[in-house]
Coordinates of C-alpha atoms in Angstrom, one line a residue:
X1 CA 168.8 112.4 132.8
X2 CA 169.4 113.2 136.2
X3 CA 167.1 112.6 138.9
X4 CA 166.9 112.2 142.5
X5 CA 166.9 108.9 144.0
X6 CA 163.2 108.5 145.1
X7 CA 160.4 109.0 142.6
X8 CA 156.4 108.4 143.5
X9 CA 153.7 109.3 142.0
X10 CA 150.7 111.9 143.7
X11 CA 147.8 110.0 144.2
X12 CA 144.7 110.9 142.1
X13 CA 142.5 114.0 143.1
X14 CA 139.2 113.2 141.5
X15 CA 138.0 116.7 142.3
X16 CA 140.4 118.4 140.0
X17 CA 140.2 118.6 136.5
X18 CA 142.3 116.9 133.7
X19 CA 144.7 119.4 131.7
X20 CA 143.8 120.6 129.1
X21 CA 140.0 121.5 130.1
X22 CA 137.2 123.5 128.9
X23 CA 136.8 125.0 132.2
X24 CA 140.6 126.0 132.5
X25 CA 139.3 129.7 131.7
X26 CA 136.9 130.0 134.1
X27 CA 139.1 128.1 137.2
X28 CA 142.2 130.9 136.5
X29 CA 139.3 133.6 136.8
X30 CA 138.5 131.4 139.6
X31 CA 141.4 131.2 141.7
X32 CA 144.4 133.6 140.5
X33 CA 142.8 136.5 142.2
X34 CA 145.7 138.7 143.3
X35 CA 149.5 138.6 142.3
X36 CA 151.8 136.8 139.5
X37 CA 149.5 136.6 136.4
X38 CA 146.3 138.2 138.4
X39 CA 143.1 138.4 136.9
X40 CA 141.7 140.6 139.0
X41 CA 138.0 139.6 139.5
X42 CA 138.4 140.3 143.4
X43 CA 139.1 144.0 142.4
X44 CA 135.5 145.4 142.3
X45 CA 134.8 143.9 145.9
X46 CA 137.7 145.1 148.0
X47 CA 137.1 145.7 150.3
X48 CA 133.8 144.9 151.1
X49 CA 132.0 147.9 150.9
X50 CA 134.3 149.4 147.7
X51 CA 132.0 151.1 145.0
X52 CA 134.0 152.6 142.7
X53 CA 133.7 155.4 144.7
X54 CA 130.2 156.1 143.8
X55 CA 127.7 157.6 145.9
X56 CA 125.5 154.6 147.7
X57 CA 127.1 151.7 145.5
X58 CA 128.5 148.8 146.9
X59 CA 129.6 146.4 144.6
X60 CA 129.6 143.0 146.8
X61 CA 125.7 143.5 147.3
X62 CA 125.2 144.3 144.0
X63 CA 126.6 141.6 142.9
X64 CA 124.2 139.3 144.9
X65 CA 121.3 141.1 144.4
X66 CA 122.0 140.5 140.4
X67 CA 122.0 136.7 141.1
X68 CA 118.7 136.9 143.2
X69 CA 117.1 138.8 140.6
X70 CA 118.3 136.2 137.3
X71 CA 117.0 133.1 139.8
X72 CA 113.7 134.3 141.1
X73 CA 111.7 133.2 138.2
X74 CA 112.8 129.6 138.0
X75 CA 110.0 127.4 137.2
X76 CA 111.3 124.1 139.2
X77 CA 108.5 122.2 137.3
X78 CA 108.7 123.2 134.1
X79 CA 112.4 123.5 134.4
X80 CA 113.0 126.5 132.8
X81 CA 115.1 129.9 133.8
X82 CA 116.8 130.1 136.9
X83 CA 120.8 131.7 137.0
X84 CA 121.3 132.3 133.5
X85 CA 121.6 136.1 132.6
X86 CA 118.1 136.3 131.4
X87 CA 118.8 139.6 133.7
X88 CA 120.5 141.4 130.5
X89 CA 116.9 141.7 128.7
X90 CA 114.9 142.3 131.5
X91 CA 116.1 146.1 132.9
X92 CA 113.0 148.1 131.6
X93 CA 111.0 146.0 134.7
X94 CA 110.2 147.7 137.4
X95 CA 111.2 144.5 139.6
X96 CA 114.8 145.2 138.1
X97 CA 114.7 149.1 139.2
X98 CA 118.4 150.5 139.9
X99 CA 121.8 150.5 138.4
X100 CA 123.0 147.6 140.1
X101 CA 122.9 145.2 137.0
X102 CA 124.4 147.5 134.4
X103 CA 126.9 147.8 137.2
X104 CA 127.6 144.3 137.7
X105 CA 127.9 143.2 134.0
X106 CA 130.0 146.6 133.3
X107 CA 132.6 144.7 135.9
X108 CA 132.0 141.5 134.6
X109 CA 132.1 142.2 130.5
X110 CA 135.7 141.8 131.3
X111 CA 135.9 138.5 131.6
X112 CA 133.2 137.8 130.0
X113 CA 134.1 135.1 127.2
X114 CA 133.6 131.5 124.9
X115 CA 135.0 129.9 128.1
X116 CA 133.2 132.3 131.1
X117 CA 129.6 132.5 130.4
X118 CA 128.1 135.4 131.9
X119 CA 125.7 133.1 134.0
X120 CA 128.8 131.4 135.6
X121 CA 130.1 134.8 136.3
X122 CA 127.2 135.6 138.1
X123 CA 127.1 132.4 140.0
X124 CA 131.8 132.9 140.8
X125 CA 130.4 136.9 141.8
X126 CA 128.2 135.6 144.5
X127 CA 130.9 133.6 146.0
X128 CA 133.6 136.0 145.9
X129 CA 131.7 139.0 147.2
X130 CA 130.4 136.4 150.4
X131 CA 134.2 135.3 150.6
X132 CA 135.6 139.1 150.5
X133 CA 133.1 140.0 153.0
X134 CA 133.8 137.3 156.0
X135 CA 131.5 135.1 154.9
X136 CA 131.7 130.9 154.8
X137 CA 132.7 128.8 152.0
X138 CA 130.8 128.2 148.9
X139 CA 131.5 125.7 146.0
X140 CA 131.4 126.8 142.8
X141 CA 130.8 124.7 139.7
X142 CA 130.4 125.9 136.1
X143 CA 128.4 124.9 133.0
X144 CA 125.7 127.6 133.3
X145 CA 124.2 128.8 130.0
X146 CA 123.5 132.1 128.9
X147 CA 119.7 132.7 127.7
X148 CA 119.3 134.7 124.3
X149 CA 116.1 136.2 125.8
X150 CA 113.9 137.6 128.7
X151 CA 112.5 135.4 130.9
X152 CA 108.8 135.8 132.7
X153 CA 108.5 138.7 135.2
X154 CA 108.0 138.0 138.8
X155 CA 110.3 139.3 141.2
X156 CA 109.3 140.0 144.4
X157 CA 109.3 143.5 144.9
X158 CA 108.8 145.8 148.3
X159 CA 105.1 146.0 147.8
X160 CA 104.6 142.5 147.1
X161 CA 102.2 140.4 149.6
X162 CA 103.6 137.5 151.6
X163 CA 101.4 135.4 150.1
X164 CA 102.4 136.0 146.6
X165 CA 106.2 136.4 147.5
X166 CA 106.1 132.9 149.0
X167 CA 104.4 131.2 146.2
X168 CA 107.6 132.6 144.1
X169 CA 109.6 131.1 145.9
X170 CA 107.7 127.7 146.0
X171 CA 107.5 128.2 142.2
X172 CA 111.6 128.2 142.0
X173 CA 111.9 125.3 144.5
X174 CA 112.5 126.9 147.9
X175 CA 110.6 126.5 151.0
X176 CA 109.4 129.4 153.4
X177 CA 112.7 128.8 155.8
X178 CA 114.5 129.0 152.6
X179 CA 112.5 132.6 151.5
X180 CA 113.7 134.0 155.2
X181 CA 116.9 132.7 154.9
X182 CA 118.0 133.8 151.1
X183 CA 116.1 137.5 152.1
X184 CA 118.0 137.8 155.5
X185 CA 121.4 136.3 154.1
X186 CA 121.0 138.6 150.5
X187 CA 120.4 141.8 152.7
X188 CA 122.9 141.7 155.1
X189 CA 125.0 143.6 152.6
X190 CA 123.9 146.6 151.1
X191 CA 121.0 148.8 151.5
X192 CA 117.8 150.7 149.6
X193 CA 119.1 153.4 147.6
X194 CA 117.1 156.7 147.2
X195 CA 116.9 157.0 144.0
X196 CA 115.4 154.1 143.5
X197 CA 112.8 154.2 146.4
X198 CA 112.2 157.7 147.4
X199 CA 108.9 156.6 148.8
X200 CA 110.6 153.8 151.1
X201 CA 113.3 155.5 152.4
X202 CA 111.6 158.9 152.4
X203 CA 114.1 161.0 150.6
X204 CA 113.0 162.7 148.1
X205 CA 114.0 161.3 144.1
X206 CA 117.4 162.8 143.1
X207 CA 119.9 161.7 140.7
X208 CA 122.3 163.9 142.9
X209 CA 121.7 162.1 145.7
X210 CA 121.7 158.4 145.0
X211 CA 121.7 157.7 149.5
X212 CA 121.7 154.3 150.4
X213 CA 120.1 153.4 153.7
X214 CA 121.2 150.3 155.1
X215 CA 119.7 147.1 156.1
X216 CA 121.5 146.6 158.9
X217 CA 124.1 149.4 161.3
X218 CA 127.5 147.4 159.9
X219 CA 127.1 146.5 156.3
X220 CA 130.6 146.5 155.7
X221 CA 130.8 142.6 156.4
X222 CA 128.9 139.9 156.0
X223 CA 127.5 138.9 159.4
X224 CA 123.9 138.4 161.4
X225 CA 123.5 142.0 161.9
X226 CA 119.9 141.9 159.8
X227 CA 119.2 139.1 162.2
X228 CA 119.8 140.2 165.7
X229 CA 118.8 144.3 165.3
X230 CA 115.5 142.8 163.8
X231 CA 114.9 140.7 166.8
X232 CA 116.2 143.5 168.9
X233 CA 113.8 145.9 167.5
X234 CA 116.6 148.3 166.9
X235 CA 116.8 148.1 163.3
X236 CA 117.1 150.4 160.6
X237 CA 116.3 148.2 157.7
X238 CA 114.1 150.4 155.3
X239 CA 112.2 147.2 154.1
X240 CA 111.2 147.0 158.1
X241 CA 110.3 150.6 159.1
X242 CA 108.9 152.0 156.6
X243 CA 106.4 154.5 157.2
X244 CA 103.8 153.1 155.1
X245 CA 103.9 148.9 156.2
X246 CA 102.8 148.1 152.6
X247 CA 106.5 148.2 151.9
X248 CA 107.8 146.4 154.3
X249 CA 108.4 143.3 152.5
X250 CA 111.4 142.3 154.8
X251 CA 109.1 142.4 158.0
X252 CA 106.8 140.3 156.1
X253 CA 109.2 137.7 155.3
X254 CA 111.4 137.6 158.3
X255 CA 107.7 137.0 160.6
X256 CA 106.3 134.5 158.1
X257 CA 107.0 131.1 160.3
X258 CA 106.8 133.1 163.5
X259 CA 110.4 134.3 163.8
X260 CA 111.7 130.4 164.2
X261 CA 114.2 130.7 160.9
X262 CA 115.3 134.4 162.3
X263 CA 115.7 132.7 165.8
X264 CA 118.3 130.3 164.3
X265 CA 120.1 132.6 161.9
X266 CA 120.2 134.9 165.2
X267 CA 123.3 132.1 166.4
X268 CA 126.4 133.7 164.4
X269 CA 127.5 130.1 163.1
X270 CA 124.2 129.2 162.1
X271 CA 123.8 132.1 159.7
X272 CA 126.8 131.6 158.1
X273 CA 126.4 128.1 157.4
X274 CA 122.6 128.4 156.4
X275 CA 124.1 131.0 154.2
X276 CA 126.1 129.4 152.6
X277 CA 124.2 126.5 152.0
X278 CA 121.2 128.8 150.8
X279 CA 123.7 130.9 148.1
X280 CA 125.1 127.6 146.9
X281 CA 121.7 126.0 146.1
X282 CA 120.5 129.8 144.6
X283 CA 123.7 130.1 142.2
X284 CA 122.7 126.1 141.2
X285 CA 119.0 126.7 140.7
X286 CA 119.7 126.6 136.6
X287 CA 117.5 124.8 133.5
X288 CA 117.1 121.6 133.3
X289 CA 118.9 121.4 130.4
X290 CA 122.2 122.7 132.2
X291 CA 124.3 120.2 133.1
X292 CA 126.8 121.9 136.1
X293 CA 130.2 120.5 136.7
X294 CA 131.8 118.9 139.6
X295 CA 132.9 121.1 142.1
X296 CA 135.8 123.1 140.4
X297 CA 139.0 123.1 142.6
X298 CA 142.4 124.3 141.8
X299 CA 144.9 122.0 140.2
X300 CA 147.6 121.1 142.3
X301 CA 149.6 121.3 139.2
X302 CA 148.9 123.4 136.3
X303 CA 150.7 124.1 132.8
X304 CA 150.2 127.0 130.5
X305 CA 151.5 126.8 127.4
X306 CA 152.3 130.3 125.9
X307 CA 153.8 129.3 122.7
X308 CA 153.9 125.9 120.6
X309 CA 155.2 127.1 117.3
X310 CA 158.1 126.5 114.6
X311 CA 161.2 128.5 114.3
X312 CA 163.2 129.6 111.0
X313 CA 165.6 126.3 111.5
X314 CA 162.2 124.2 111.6
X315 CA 162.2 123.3 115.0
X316 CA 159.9 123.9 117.7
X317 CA 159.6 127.1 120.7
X318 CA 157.9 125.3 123.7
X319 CA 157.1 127.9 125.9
X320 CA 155.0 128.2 128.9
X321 CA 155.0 127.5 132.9
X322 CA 153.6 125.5 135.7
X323 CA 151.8 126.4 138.3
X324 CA 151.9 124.7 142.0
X325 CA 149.5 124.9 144.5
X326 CA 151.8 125.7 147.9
X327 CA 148.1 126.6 149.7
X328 CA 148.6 126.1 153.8
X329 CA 152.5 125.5 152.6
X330 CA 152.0 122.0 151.8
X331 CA 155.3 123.0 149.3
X332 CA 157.8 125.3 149.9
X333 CA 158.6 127.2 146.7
X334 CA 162.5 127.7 148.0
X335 CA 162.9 124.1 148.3
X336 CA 161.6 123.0 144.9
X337 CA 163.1 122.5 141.8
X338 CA 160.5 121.6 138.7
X339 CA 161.5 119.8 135.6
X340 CA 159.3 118.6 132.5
X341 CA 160.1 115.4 130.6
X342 CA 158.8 114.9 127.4
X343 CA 157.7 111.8 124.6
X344 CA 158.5 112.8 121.3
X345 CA 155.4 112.6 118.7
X346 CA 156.3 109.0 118.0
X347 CA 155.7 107.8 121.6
X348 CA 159.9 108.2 122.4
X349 CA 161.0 109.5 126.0
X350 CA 163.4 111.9 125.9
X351 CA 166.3 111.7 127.9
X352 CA 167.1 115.0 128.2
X353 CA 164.6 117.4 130.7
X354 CA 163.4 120.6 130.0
X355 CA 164.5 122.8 133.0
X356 CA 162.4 125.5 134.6
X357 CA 163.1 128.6 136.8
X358 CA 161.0 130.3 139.4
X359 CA 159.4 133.2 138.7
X360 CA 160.9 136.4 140.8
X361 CA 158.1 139.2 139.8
X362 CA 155.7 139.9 142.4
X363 CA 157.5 136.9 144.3
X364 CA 156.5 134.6 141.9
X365 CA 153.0 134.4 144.2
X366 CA 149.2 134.5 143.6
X367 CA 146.5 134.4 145.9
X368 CA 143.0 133.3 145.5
X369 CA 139.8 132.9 147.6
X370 CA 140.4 131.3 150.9
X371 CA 143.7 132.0 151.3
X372 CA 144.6 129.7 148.6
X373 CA 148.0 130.2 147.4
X374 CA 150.3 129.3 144.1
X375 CA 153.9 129.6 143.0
X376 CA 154.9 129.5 138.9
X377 CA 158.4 127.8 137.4
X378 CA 158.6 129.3 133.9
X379 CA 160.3 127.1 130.9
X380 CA 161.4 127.9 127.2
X381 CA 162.9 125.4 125.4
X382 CA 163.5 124.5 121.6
X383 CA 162.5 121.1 120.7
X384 CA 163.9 118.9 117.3
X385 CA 161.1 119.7 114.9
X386 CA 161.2 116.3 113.1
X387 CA 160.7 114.4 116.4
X388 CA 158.3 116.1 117.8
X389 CA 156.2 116.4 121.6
X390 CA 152.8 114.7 122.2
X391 CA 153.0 114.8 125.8
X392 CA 155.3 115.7 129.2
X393 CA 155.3 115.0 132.5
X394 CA 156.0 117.6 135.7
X395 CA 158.8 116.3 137.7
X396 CA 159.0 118.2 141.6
X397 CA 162.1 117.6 143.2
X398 CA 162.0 118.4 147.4
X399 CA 165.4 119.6 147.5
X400 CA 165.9 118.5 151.2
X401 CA 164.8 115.5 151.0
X402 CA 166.4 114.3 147.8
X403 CA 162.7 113.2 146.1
X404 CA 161.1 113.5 143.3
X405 CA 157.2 113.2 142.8
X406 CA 156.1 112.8 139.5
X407 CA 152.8 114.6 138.4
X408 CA 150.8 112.4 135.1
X409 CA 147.7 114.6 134.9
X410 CA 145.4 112.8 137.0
X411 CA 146.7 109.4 136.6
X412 CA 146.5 109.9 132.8
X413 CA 149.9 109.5 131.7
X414 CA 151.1 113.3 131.3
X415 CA 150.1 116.5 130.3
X416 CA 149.0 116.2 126.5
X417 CA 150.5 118.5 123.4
X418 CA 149.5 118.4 120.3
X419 CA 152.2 119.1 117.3
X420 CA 150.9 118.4 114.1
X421 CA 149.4 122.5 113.6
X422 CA 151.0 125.1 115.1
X423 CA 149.6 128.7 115.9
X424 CA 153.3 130.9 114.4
X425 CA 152.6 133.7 117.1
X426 CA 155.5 135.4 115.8
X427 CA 154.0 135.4 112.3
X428 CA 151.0 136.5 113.3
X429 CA 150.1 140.2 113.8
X430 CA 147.7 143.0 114.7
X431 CA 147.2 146.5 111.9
X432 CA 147.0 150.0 112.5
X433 CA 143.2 151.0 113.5
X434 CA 141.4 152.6 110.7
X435 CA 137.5 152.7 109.4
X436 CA 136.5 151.4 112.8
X437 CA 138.5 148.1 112.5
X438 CA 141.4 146.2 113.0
X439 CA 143.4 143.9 110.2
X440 CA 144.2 140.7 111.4
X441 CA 147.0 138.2 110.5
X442 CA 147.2 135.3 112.1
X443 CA 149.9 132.2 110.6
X444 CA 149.8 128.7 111.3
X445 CA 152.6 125.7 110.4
X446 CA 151.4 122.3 109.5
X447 CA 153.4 118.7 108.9
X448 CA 153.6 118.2 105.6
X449 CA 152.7 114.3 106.0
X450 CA 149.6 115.1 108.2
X451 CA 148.2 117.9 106.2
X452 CA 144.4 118.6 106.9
X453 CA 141.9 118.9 104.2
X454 CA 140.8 122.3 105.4
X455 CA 142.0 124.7 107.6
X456 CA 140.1 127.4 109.4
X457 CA 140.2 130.5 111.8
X458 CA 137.3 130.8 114.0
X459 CA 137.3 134.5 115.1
X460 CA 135.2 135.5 118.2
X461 CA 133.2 138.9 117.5
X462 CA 132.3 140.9 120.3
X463 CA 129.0 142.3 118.7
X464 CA 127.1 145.1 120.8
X465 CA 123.1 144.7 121.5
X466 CA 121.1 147.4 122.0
X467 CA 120.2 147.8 125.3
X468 CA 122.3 145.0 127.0
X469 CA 125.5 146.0 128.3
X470 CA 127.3 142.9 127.6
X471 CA 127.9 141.7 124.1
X472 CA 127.0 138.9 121.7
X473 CA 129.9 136.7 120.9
X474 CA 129.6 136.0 117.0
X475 CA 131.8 133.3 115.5
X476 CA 133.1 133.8 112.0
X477 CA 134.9 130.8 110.4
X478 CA 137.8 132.4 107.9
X479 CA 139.5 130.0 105.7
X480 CA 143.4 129.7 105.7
X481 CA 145.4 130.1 102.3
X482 CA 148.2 127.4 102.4
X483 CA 151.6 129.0 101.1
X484 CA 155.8 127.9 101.2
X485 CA 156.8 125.1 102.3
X486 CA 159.6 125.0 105.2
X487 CA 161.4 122.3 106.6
X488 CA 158.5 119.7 106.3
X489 CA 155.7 122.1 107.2
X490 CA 153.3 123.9 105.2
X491 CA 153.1 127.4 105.9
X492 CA 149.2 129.0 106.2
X493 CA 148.0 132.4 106.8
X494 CA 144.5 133.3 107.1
X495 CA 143.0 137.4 107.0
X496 CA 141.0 139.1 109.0
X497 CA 138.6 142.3 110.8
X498 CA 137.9 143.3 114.0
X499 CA 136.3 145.6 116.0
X500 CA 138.9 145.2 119.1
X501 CA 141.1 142.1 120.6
X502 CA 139.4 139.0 120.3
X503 CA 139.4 135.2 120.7
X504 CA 139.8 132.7 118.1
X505 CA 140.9 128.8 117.2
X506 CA 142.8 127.6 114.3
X507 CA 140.3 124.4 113.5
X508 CA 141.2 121.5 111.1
X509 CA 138.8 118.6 109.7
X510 CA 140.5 116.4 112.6
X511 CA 138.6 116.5 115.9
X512 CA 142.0 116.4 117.7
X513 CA 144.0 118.7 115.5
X514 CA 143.2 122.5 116.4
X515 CA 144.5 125.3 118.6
X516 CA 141.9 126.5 120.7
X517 CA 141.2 129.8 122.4
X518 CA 144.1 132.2 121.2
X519 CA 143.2 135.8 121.9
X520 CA 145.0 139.0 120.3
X521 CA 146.4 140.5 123.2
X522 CA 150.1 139.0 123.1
X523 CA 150.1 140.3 118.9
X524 CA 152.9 142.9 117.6
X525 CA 151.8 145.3 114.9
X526 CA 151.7 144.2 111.5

């Protein structure tokens, strides 16, 4: 094999995950935002005032006002509710009045998966609306878990005394600077909509006329506007000038400590760090028995692979690509060539490297939050059957300079595959629609000398609940029917239903012998 003269390795990032992870899902909903292989969660909030071009929506406040409402009941004592989606059974309640919810989870049902709680989309909505918006950083880590069940009432609402609202927030572990500044920070976006609040904003109730009144002149960006017009007395805010004061919740809040926590958020850096720091802690108020990640950052390097599976001369299609992080251009994507070198199954290197080629559509580019940028080297190679892969390594090469840097996965030793069971995507296959439901056909190859004792395919249901606009994700375990035997390999073929596409896994009785979260989209028709 060919290689350039120098070869280092990248010193470990501890921030960053190890490939494979469970959280790969949620960091590509995370950070491939816009371009090559986009998933598009920035869509709903661009710009910052976008509602779907529906009267008095805007979908970045919504969005935050959705996180508010699943925290506000946290017990910090008793360690119970908090950010996770409890906010699906509790829309009858007046607290939760408006459409903002249904909204938010109709947006967010789209990503919405075994690997993306909705609770951790909540939580990855609030930072991307405050980033879309102009406003400051804010970590995200995952691991929230979705409740199965309504949680206590007792959000604040407009009439709510100061008193009471406070003790809330006590109650869910905040402090009365912390009340001023989630309220101030939460509000700078959006407004009262009429339908809603005829009495507040003194329109009168009309599903015609869904207005929304703003809390501050500019809402369009997420700035100190709130702040300074309320100390200016020239605001608008309905929640502050309200005819009849019992409503004026905002006024309440904001005057609590005497102005002090509005006097600081008044100084524009100031509000945007405080808010940030007063989102992040919100988004990570969860149950005790939620256990959040590190801070999820994006790989530097990151493999997909698209297809692991054995072809009619018994040898195996290694498909996939690898993305680089070229954020601030710490690479340049002209100047890089990207290999992968491979150990066979027995622990062998392979001499020969698996060549890759840039990816021309859409430049090859996506985007993310904070200006984060990527560039994706595609590969498809055919691999000897018999010997195998059981892991690679990502070889960079700066043309200019002549060097390679070698990328192990974290300091693991290399990016980890799996060859025993293979998912035979072109096998496997989708039916025509009929009685509501969808056959299903999905094939899988397995080494004849490593044969599991059982086989199964765990399909993903999306079930609808009455009332909630998300759905319940079922699992039903299907077992696989072991038929011809090809070149070594027994062939397998499992049968199923569905509603629509789906995710599934192909699970064996070994731990470390599976193919895990496969979805339907990519099928041909059966």
């Amino acid at each position: 094999m060919k290689r350039a003269v120098a070869a280092v390795l990248l010193p470990l990032v501890s921030a960053q995950l190890v490939w494979p992870s469970e959280w790969d899902e949620i960091e590509a909903v995370y950070t491939m935002m816009a371009g090559l292989n986009r998933r598009g969660f920035l869509d709903a909030v661009s710009p910052c005032g976008f509602g779907t071009n529906i009267q008095g929506r805007q979908n970045s406040a919504e969005w935050i006002r959705t996180a508010f409402h699943d925290m506000a009941t946290h017990d910090a004592a008793a360690g119970t509710g908090g950010v996770d989606a409890s906010i699906f059974f509790e829309l009858d309640r007046a607290e939760n009045a408006g459409s903002a919810f249904n909204n938010t989870f109709g947006f967010f049902s789209g990503f919405y998966n075994t690997r993306a709680s909705a609770s951790d989309l909540i939580a990855l909505g609030v930072i991307t609306s405050t980033a879309r918006c102009g406003g400051s950083v804010i970590p995200f880590r995952a691991g929230r878990k979705d409740a199965n069940q309504a949680g206590p009432a007792g959000v604040p609402e407009p009439q709510t005394d100061l008193e009471t609202t406070l003790a809330t927030f006590n109650k869910a572990g905040f402090s009365e600077q912390d009340m001023i500044a989630m309220v101030a920070c939460g509000h700078s976006l959006g407004g009262v909509h009429s339908v809603d609040f005829p009495d507040i904003v003194e329109i009168p109730a009309d599903p015609e006329n869904d207005t929304s009144v703003p809390f501050q002149t500019d809402n369009q960006r997420f700035h100190n506007g709130i702040v300074t017009e309320f100390l200016a007395n020239t605001t608008k805010n309905p929640l502050v000038v309200a005819a009849n004061d019992t409503v004026n919740s905002d006024k309440r809040i904001f005057e609590s400590d005497g102005r002090k926590t509005m006097q600081k958020l008044a100084e524009g850096d100031n509000f945007q760090s405080m808010c940030a720091d007063i989102f992040e802690r919100m988004i990570n108020t969860v149950p005790s028995d939620v256990q959040l990640t590190d801070v999820i950052v994006p790989y530097d390097v990151k493999p997909t692979i698209s297809q692991l599976s054995l072809n009619d001369e018994g040898n195996i299609v290694f498909k996939g690509d690898i993305r680089l992080r070229s954020t601030g251009g710490i690479r340049d994507p002209a100047d890089i060539s990207v290999n992968l070198v491979y150990t066979d199954r027995n622990g062998g290197c392979n001499k020969t490297s698996i060549p890759t080629r840039r990816v021309t559509f859409r430049g090859g580019q996506t985007t993310g939050l904070y200006d984060e940028t990527f560039y994706t080297w595609e590969f498809d190679a055919v691999i000897d059957g018999k010997r195998g892969i059981s892991k690679f390594l990502v070889y960079e090469t700066i043309i200019s300079e002549n060097k390679t840097i070698i990328h192990d996965n974290q300091a693991t030793g290399g990016y980890p595959v799996q060859d025993t069971l293979l998912y035979q995507l072109d096998q496997s296959c989708m039916g025509a629609y009929q009685d509501g439901r969808f056959p299903l056909t999905i094939a899988a190859a397995v080494r004849e000398e490593e044969v599991p004792g059982a086989l199964k395919l765990n399909v993903v249901h999306e079930v609808p609940r009455q009332g909630v606009i998300v759905p319940e994700l079922k699992a039903e375990l299907i077992d696989f029917k072991a038929g011809e035997r090809k070149n070594g390999w027994l062939m397998y073929r499992a049968e199923a239903s569905v509603a629509d596409t789906v995710k599934f896994d192909i699970l064996s009785d070994k731990d470390n012998i599976a193919v895990h979260f496969q979805g339907t989209g990519p099928l041909g028709g059966c």
